[in-house]
Amino acid sequence: MYNAVAELCIWTLGSYWQIRSYALYILLVTMMLERWTAGLLLLLVGMFTNGLDIPTGSSSGLFCVAKSDPDKLEDGLNWACGQGQADCTPIQQGQGCYLPNTLVNHASYAYNDYYQRMQSVGGTCDFDGTAKTTTIDPSYGSCKFAGR
């Protein structure tokens, strides 16, 4: 009788630990699946949005754009593309940032190119008061503005 009671106790304790182990296993698998599912969801979101030209209206970058002051914009544009050494090739006729062919658009591109190139060595986004910084990405279509 003693052996039967001892075996029953051992079996009961063993079953108890098996159940606890199984419950722990289920908990761990569930946690792994939740993380995997969350990771998969992030991956899928990244796959379906990365590379698409979706205007978000904001960016983590900082851009330099022209204000609407036609009297001084031409001087600022000429300085940026000349002495300021901005790459103004994209705003030349037939290039990706030429249209819309406006002084504000061309100045914004030139100002931003200068600002991105020269900011690390003290270049500013002022251009005699005709420019301002913004976190809103001014890129459009195939015309991409660099941003930091």
Coordinates of N, CA, C and O in Angstrom, one line a residue:
M1 N 0.8 -1.2 0.0 CA 0.0 0.0 0.0 C 0.9 1.2 0.0 O 0.5 2.2 -0.7
Y2 N 1.9 1.2 0.8 CA 2.8 2.4 0.8 C 3.4 2.7 -0.5 O 3.5 3.8 -0.9
N3 N 3.8 1.6 -1.3 CA 4.4 1.8 -2.6 C 3.4 2.4 -3.6 O 3.7 3.3 -4.4
A4 N 2.1 2.0 -3.5 CA 1.1 2.5 -4.3 C 0.8 4.0 -4.1 O 0.7 4.8 -5.0
V5 N 0.8 4.4 -2.8 CA 0.6 5.8 -2.4 C 1.8 6.6 -2.9 O 1.7 7.7 -3.4
A6 N 3.0 6.1 -2.7 CA 4.2 6.8 -3.1 C 4.3 7.0 -4.6 O 4.6 8.1 -5.1
E7 N 3.9 5.9 -5.3 CA 3.9 6.1 -6.8 C 2.8 7.1 -7.3 O 3.1 7.8 -8.2
L8 N 1.7 7.1 -6.6 CA 0.6 8.0 -6.9 C 1.1 9.4 -6.7 O 0.9 10.3 -7.5
C9 N 1.8 9.7 -5.6 CA 2.3 11.0 -5.3 C 3.4 11.4 -6.3 O 3.4 12.6 -6.8
I10 N 4.2 10.5 -6.6 CA 5.3 10.8 -7.6 C 4.7 11.1 -9.0 O 5.0 12.1 -9.6
W11 N 3.7 10.3 -9.4 CA 3.0 10.5 -10.6 C 2.3 11.8 -10.6 O 2.3 12.6 -11.6
T12 N 1.6 12.2 -9.5 CA 0.9 13.4 -9.4 C 1.8 14.6 -9.5 O 1.6 15.6 -10.2
L13 N 2.9 14.6 -8.8 CA 3.9 15.6 -8.8 C 4.5 15.8 -10.2 O 4.7 16.9 -10.8
G14 N 4.8 14.6 -10.8 CA 5.4 14.6 -12.2 C 4.4 15.2 -13.2 O 4.8 16.0 -14.0
S15 N 3.1 14.9 -13.0 CA 2.1 15.4 -13.9 C 2.0 16.9 -13.7 O 1.8 17.7 -14.6
Y16 N 2.1 17.3 -12.4 CA 2.0 18.7 -12.1 C 3.1 19.5 -12.7 O 2.9 20.6 -13.4
W17 N 4.3 19.0 -12.7 CA 5.5 19.7 -13.3 C 5.4 19.7 -14.8 O 5.8 20.6 -15.5
Q18 N 4.8 18.6 -15.3 CA 4.7 18.5 -16.8 C 3.7 19.6 -17.3 O 3.9 20.2 -18.3
I19 N 2.6 19.7 -16.5 CA 1.6 20.7 -16.9 C 2.2 22.1 -16.8 O 2.0 22.9 -17.7
R20 N 2.9 22.3 -15.7 CA 3.5 23.7 -15.6 C 4.5 23.9 -16.7 O 4.6 25.0 -17.2
S21 N 5.3 22.9 -17.0 CA 6.3 23.0 -18.1 C 5.6 23.3 -19.4 O 6.0 24.1 -20.3
Y22 N 4.5 22.5 -19.7 CA 3.7 22.7 -20.9 C 3.1 24.1 -21.0 O 3.2 24.7 -22.0
A23 N 2.6 24.6 -19.9 CA 2.1 25.9 -19.8 C 3.1 27.0 -20.1 O 2.9 27.9 -20.8
L24 N 4.3 26.8 -19.5 CA 5.4 27.7 -19.8 C 5.8 27.6 -21.3 O 6.1 28.7 -21.9
Y25 N 5.9 26.4 -21.8 CA 6.2 26.3 -23.2 C 5.2 27.0 -24.1 O 5.5 27.7 -25.0
I26 N 3.9 26.9 -23.8 CA 2.8 27.5 -24.6 C 3.0 29.1 -24.5 O 2.9 29.8 -25.4
L27 N 3.3 29.5 -23.3 CA 3.5 31.0 -23.0 C 4.7 31.5 -23.9 O 4.6 32.5 -24.6
L28 N 5.8 30.7 -23.9 CA 7.0 31.1 -24.7 C 6.7 31.1 -26.2 O 7.1 32.1 -26.9
V29 N 6.0 30.1 -26.6 CA 5.7 30.0 -28.1 C 4.8 31.2 -28.4 O 4.9 31.8 -29.5
T30 N 3.8 31.5 -27.6 CA 2.9 32.6 -27.9 C 3.6 33.9 -27.9 O 3.4 34.7 -28.9
M31 N 4.5 34.1 -27.0 CA 5.3 35.3 -27.0 C 6.2 35.4 -28.3 O 6.3 36.5 -28.9
M32 N 6.8 34.3 -28.7 CA 7.6 34.3 -29.9 C 6.7 34.6 -31.1 O 7.1 35.4 -32.0
L33 N 5.5 34.0 -31.2 CA 4.6 34.2 -32.3 C 4.2 35.7 -32.4 O 4.1 36.3 -33.4
E34 N 3.9 36.3 -31.2 CA 3.5 37.7 -31.2 C 4.6 38.6 -31.7 O 4.3 39.5 -32.5
R35 N 5.8 38.3 -31.3 CA 6.9 39.1 -31.8 C 7.2 38.8 -33.3 O 7.4 39.8 -34.0
W36 N 7.1 37.6 -33.7 CA 7.2 37.3 -35.1 C 6.1 37.9 -35.9 O 6.4 38.5 -37.0
T37 N 4.9 37.9 -35.4 CA 3.8 38.5 -36.1 C 4.0 40.0 -36.2 O 3.8 40.6 -37.3
A38 N 4.4 40.6 -35.1 CA 4.7 42.1 -35.1 C 5.8 42.4 -36.1 O 5.7 43.4 -36.9
G39 N 6.8 41.6 -36.1 CA 8.0 41.8 -37.0 C 7.6 41.6 -38.4 O 8.0 42.4 -39.3
L40 N 6.8 40.6 -38.7 CA 6.3 40.4 -40.1 C 5.4 41.5 -40.5 O 5.5 42.0 -41.7
L41 N 4.6 42.0 -39.6 CA 3.7 43.2 -40.0 C 4.6 44.4 -40.3 O 4.3 45.1 -41.3
L42 N 5.6 44.7 -39.5 CA 6.5 45.8 -39.8 C 7.2 45.6 -41.2 O 7.4 46.5 -41.9
L43 N 7.6 44.4 -41.4 CA 8.3 44.0 -42.7 C 7.4 44.3 -43.8 O 7.8 44.9 -44.8
L44 N 6.2 43.8 -43.7 CA 5.2 44.0 -44.8 C 4.9 45.4 -45.1 O 4.8 45.9 -46.2
V45 N 4.7 46.2 -44.0 CA 4.4 47.6 -44.2 C 5.6 48.3 -44.8 O 5.4 49.1 -45.8
G46 N 6.8 47.9 -44.4 CA 8.0 48.5 -45.1 C 8.1 48.1 -46.5 O 8.5 48.9 -47.4
M47 N 7.8 46.9 -46.8 CA 7.9 46.4 -48.2 C 6.9 47.1 -49.1 O 7.2 47.5 -50.3
F48 N 5.7 47.4 -48.6 CA 4.7 48.0 -49.5 C 4.7 49.5 -49.5 O 4.1 50.1 -50.3
T49 N 5.5 50.1 -48.6 CA 5.6 51.6 -48.7 C 7.0 52.1 -49.1 O 7.1 53.2 -49.6
N50 N 8.0 51.2 -48.9 CA 9.4 51.7 -49.2 C 9.5 51.8 -50.7 O 9.2 51.0 -51.5
G51 N 10.1 52.9 -51.1 CA 10.3 53.2 -52.5 C 9.2 53.8 -53.3 O 9.3 54.2 -54.4
L52 N 8.0 53.9 -52.7 CA 6.9 54.5 -53.3 C 7.0 56.0 -53.1 O 7.4 56.5 -52.1
D53 N 6.5 56.7 -54.0 CA 6.5 58.2 -53.9 C 5.2 58.6 -53.2 O 4.3 59.2 -53.9
I54 N 5.2 58.4 -51.9 CA 4.0 58.8 -51.2 C 4.3 60.1 -50.4 O 5.1 60.1 -49.6
P55 N 3.6 61.1 -50.8 CA 3.8 62.4 -50.1 C 3.3 62.3 -48.6 O 2.2 62.0 -48.4
T56 N 4.2 62.5 -47.7 CA 3.8 62.4 -46.3 C 3.6 63.8 -45.7 O 3.0 63.9 -44.6
G57 N 4.1 64.8 -46.3 CA 3.9 66.2 -45.8 C 4.9 66.5 -44.7 O 4.9 67.6 -44.2
S58 N 5.7 65.5 -44.3 CA 6.7 65.8 -43.3 C 7.9 64.9 -43.6 O 7.8 64.0 -44.3
S59 N 8.9 65.2 -42.9 CA 10.1 64.4 -43.0 C 11.0 64.5 -41.8 O 10.8 65.4 -41.0
S60 N 11.9 63.6 -41.6 CA 12.9 63.8 -40.5 C 14.0 64.7 -40.9 O 14.8 65.1 -40.1
G61 N 14.0 65.2 -42.2 CA 15.1 66.0 -42.6 C 14.8 67.5 -42.4 O 13.7 67.9 -42.0
L62 N 15.7 68.3 -42.7 CA 15.6 69.8 -42.6 C 15.9 70.3 -44.0 O 17.0 70.0 -44.6
F63 N 15.0 71.1 -44.5 CA 15.2 71.7 -45.9 C 15.2 73.2 -45.9 O 14.7 73.8 -45.0
C64 N 15.9 73.7 -46.8 CA 15.9 75.2 -47.0 C 15.1 75.6 -48.2 O 15.4 75.1 -49.3
V65 N 14.1 76.4 -48.1 CA 13.3 76.8 -49.2 C 13.1 78.3 -49.3 O 13.3 79.0 -48.3
A66 N 12.8 78.8 -50.5 CA 12.7 80.2 -50.7 C 11.3 80.7 -50.2 O 10.3 80.0 -50.3
K67 N 11.3 81.9 -49.7 CA 10.1 82.6 -49.4 C 9.7 83.3 -50.7 O 10.4 83.5 -51.6
S68 N 8.5 83.8 -50.7 CA 8.0 84.5 -51.9 C 8.3 86.0 -51.8 O 7.5 86.8 -51.4
D69 N 9.5 86.3 -52.2 CA 10.0 87.7 -52.3 C 10.7 87.9 -53.6 O 11.9 87.8 -53.7
P70 N 9.9 88.2 -54.7 CA 10.5 88.2 -56.0 C 11.6 89.2 -56.2 O 12.5 89.0 -57.1
D71 N 11.6 90.3 -55.4 CA 12.7 91.3 -55.6 C 14.1 90.8 -55.3 O 15.0 91.2 -56.0
K72 N 14.2 89.9 -54.3 CA 15.5 89.5 -53.9 C 15.8 88.0 -54.3 O 17.0 87.6 -54.2
L73 N 14.8 87.3 -54.7 CA 15.0 85.9 -55.1 C 16.0 85.6 -56.2 O 16.8 84.7 -56.1
E74 N 16.0 86.5 -57.2 CA 16.9 86.3 -58.4 C 18.3 86.5 -57.9 O 19.2 85.7 -58.4
D75 N 18.6 87.4 -57.1 CA 19.9 87.6 -56.6 C 20.4 86.4 -55.8 O 21.5 85.9 -55.9
G76 N 19.5 85.9 -54.9 CA 19.8 84.7 -54.1 C 20.1 83.5 -55.0 O 21.0 82.7 -54.7
L77 N 19.3 83.3 -56.0 CA 19.4 82.2 -56.9 C 20.7 82.3 -57.6 O 21.5 81.3 -57.7
N78 N 21.0 83.5 -58.2 CA 22.3 83.7 -58.9 C 23.5 83.4 -58.0 O 24.5 82.8 -58.4
W79 N 23.4 83.9 -56.7 CA 24.5 83.6 -55.8 C 24.7 82.2 -55.5 O 25.8 81.6 -55.5
A80 N 23.6 81.5 -55.2 CA 23.6 80.1 -54.8 C 24.2 79.2 -56.0 O 25.1 78.4 -55.7
C81 N 23.8 79.5 -57.2 CA 24.3 78.7 -58.3 C 25.7 79.2 -58.8 O 26.4 78.4 -59.5
G82 N 26.1 80.3 -58.4 CA 27.5 80.8 -58.7 C 28.5 80.7 -57.6 O 29.0 79.6 -57.4
Q83 N 28.6 81.7 -56.8 CA 29.6 81.7 -55.8 C 29.3 80.6 -54.7 O 30.2 80.1 -54.1
G84 N 28.0 80.4 -54.5 CA 27.6 79.4 -53.5 C 27.9 77.9 -53.9 O 27.8 77.0 -53.1
Q85 N 28.2 77.7 -55.2 CA 28.5 76.4 -55.7 C 27.4 75.3 -55.6 O 27.7 74.1 -55.4
A86 N 26.2 75.8 -55.5 CA 25.1 74.8 -55.5 C 25.0 74.1 -56.9 O 25.4 74.7 -57.9
D87 N 24.6 72.8 -56.9 CA 24.4 72.1 -58.2 C 23.1 72.5 -58.7 O 22.0 72.0 -58.3
C88 N 23.1 73.4 -59.7 CA 21.8 73.9 -60.3 C 21.5 73.2 -61.6 O 20.5 73.6 -62.3
T89 N 22.2 72.1 -61.9 CA 21.9 71.4 -63.2 C 20.4 70.9 -63.2 O 19.8 71.0 -64.2
P90 N 19.9 70.3 -62.1 CA 18.5 69.8 -62.1 C 17.4 70.9 -62.4 O 16.3 70.5 -62.8
I91 N 17.7 72.2 -62.2 CA 16.7 73.2 -62.5 C 16.9 73.9 -63.9 O 16.3 74.9 -64.2
Q92 N 17.8 73.3 -64.7 CA 18.0 73.8 -66.1 C 16.9 73.2 -66.9 O 16.3 72.1 -66.7
Q93 N 16.6 73.9 -68.0 CA 15.5 73.4 -68.9 C 15.8 72.0 -69.4 O 16.9 71.6 -69.8
G94 N 14.7 71.2 -69.3 CA 14.8 69.8 -69.8 C 15.2 68.9 -68.6 O 15.2 67.6 -68.8
Q95 N 15.6 69.4 -67.5 CA 16.0 68.5 -66.4 C 14.8 68.3 -65.4 O 13.7 69.0 -65.5
G96 N 14.9 67.4 -64.5 CA 13.9 66.9 -63.6 C 13.2 67.9 -62.7 O 12.1 67.7 -62.3
C97 N 13.9 69.0 -62.3 CA 13.4 70.0 -61.4 C 13.1 71.3 -62.1 O 12.9 72.3 -61.4
Y98 N 13.1 71.3 -63.4 CA 12.9 72.6 -64.1 C 11.5 73.1 -64.0 O 11.2 74.3 -63.8
L99 N 10.5 72.2 -64.1 CA 9.1 72.5 -64.0 C 8.7 72.3 -62.5 O 9.1 71.3 -61.9
P100 N 7.9 73.1 -62.0 CA 7.4 74.3 -62.6 C 8.5 75.4 -62.7 O 9.3 75.5 -61.8
N101 N 8.4 76.0 -63.8 CA 9.5 77.0 -64.1 C 9.1 78.4 -63.4 O 8.7 79.3 -64.1
T102 N 9.4 78.4 -62.1 CA 9.1 79.6 -61.3 C 10.4 80.0 -60.6 O 11.2 79.1 -60.2
L103 N 10.5 81.2 -60.3 CA 11.6 81.7 -59.5 C 11.7 81.1 -58.1 O 12.7 80.7 -57.7
V104 N 10.5 81.0 -57.5 CA 10.5 80.4 -56.1 C 10.9 79.0 -56.2 O 11.7 78.5 -55.3
N105 N 10.4 78.2 -57.2 CA 10.8 76.8 -57.2 C 12.3 76.6 -57.5 O 12.9 75.8 -56.8
H106 N 12.8 77.3 -58.5 CA 14.3 77.2 -58.8 C 15.1 77.7 -57.6 O 16.1 77.1 -57.3
A107 N 14.7 78.8 -57.0 CA 15.5 79.3 -55.8 C 15.4 78.3 -54.7 O 16.5 78.1 -54.0
S108 N 14.3 77.7 -54.5 CA 14.2 76.7 -53.4 C 15.1 75.5 -53.6 O 15.8 75.1 -52.7
Y109 N 15.2 75.1 -54.9 CA 16.1 73.9 -55.1 C 17.6 74.4 -54.9 O 18.3 73.6 -54.3
A110 N 17.9 75.5 -55.5 CA 19.3 76.0 -55.3 C 19.7 76.3 -53.9 O 20.7 75.9 -53.4
Y111 N 18.8 76.9 -53.2 CA 19.0 77.2 -51.8 C 19.2 76.0 -51.0 O 20.1 75.8 -50.1
N112 N 18.4 75.0 -51.2 CA 18.5 73.7 -50.4 C 19.7 73.0 -50.8 O 20.4 72.4 -49.9
D113 N 20.1 73.0 -52.0 CA 21.3 72.3 -52.4 C 22.5 72.9 -51.7 O 23.4 72.2 -51.2
Y114 N 22.6 74.2 -51.8 CA 23.7 74.9 -51.1 C 23.7 74.6 -49.6 O 24.7 74.3 -49.0
Y115 N 22.5 74.7 -49.0 CA 22.4 74.5 -47.5 C 22.8 73.1 -47.1 O 23.6 73.0 -46.2
Q116 N 22.4 72.1 -47.9 CA 22.8 70.7 -47.5 C 24.3 70.5 -47.7 O 24.9 69.8 -46.9
R117 N 24.9 71.1 -48.7 CA 26.3 71.0 -48.9 C 27.2 71.8 -47.9 O 28.3 71.3 -47.5
M118 N 26.7 72.9 -47.6 CA 27.6 73.9 -46.8 C 27.2 74.0 -45.3 O 27.9 74.7 -44.6
Q119 N 26.1 73.4 -44.9 CA 25.7 73.5 -43.5 C 26.8 73.1 -42.5 O 27.0 73.7 -41.5
S120 N 27.5 72.0 -42.8 CA 28.5 71.4 -41.9 C 29.7 72.4 -41.8 O 30.4 72.2 -40.8
V121 N 29.9 73.3 -42.7 CA 31.0 74.2 -42.6 C 30.5 75.7 -42.4 O 31.3 76.6 -42.7
G122 N 29.3 75.8 -41.8 CA 28.8 77.1 -41.5 C 27.9 77.8 -42.4 O 27.4 78.9 -42.2
G123 N 27.5 77.1 -43.5 CA 26.5 77.7 -44.5 C 25.1 77.8 -43.8 O 24.8 76.9 -43.0
T124 N 24.4 78.8 -44.1 CA 23.1 79.0 -43.5 C 22.0 79.1 -44.5 O 22.3 79.1 -45.7
C125 N 20.8 79.1 -44.0 CA 19.6 79.2 -44.9 C 19.0 80.5 -44.6 O 18.0 80.7 -43.9
D126 N 19.6 81.6 -45.2 CA 19.0 82.9 -45.0 C 18.9 83.6 -46.4 O 17.8 84.1 -46.7
F127 N 19.9 83.7 -47.1 CA 19.9 84.3 -48.5 C 19.3 85.7 -48.4 O 18.3 86.0 -49.1
D128 N 19.8 86.5 -47.6 CA 19.3 87.9 -47.4 C 17.8 88.0 -47.0 O 17.1 88.8 -47.5
G129 N 17.5 87.0 -46.2 CA 16.1 87.0 -45.7 C 15.1 86.4 -46.6 O 13.9 86.4 -46.3
T130 N 15.5 85.8 -47.7 CA 14.6 85.2 -48.7 C 14.4 83.7 -48.5 O 13.7 83.1 -49.4
A131 N 15.0 83.1 -47.5 CA 14.8 81.7 -47.3 C 14.5 81.3 -45.9 O 14.6 82.1 -45.0
K132 N 14.0 80.1 -45.7 CA 13.6 79.6 -44.4 C 13.8 78.1 -44.4 O 13.8 77.5 -45.4
T133 N 14.0 77.5 -43.2 CA 14.1 76.1 -43.1 C 12.7 75.5 -42.7 O 11.9 76.2 -42.2
T134 N 12.6 74.3 -43.2 CA 11.3 73.6 -42.9 C 11.6 72.1 -42.8 O 12.6 71.6 -43.4
T135 N 10.7 71.4 -42.1 CA 10.8 69.9 -42.0 C 9.9 69.3 -43.1 O 9.9 68.1 -43.2
I136 N 9.2 70.1 -43.8 CA 8.3 69.6 -44.9 C 9.1 69.4 -46.1 O 9.7 70.3 -46.7
D137 N 9.2 68.2 -46.6 CA 10.0 67.8 -47.8 C 9.3 68.5 -49.0 O 8.2 68.2 -49.4
P138 N 10.1 69.4 -49.7 CA 9.5 70.0 -50.9 C 9.6 69.2 -52.2 O 9.3 69.7 -53.3
S139 N 10.1 68.0 -52.1 CA 10.3 67.1 -53.3 C 9.0 66.9 -53.9 O 7.9 66.9 -53.3
Y140 N 9.0 66.7 -55.2 CA 7.8 66.4 -56.0 C 8.2 65.6 -57.2 O 9.2 65.8 -57.8
G141 N 7.3 64.6 -57.6 CA 7.6 63.8 -58.7 C 9.0 63.2 -58.8 O 9.4 62.6 -57.8
S142 N 9.7 63.5 -59.8 CA 11.1 63.0 -59.9 C 12.1 64.0 -59.4 O 13.3 63.7 -59.4
C143 N 11.6 65.1 -58.9 CA 12.5 66.1 -58.3 C 12.7 65.9 -56.8 O 11.8 66.1 -56.1
K144 N 13.8 65.4 -56.4 CA 14.1 65.1 -55.0 C 15.0 66.1 -54.4 O 16.1 66.4 -54.9
F145 N 14.6 66.7 -53.3 CA 15.4 67.6 -52.5 C 16.2 66.8 -51.5 O 15.6 66.0 -50.8
A146 N 17.5 67.1 -51.3 CA 18.2 66.4 -50.3 C 17.8 67.0 -49.0 O 17.4 68.2 -48.9
G147 N 17.9 66.2 -47.9 CA 17.5 66.7 -46.6 C 18.3 66.0 -45.5 O 18.7 64.9 -45.7
R148 N 18.6 66.7 -44.4 CA 19.4 66.1 -43.3 C 18.5 66.0 -42.1 O 17.8 66.8 -41.8

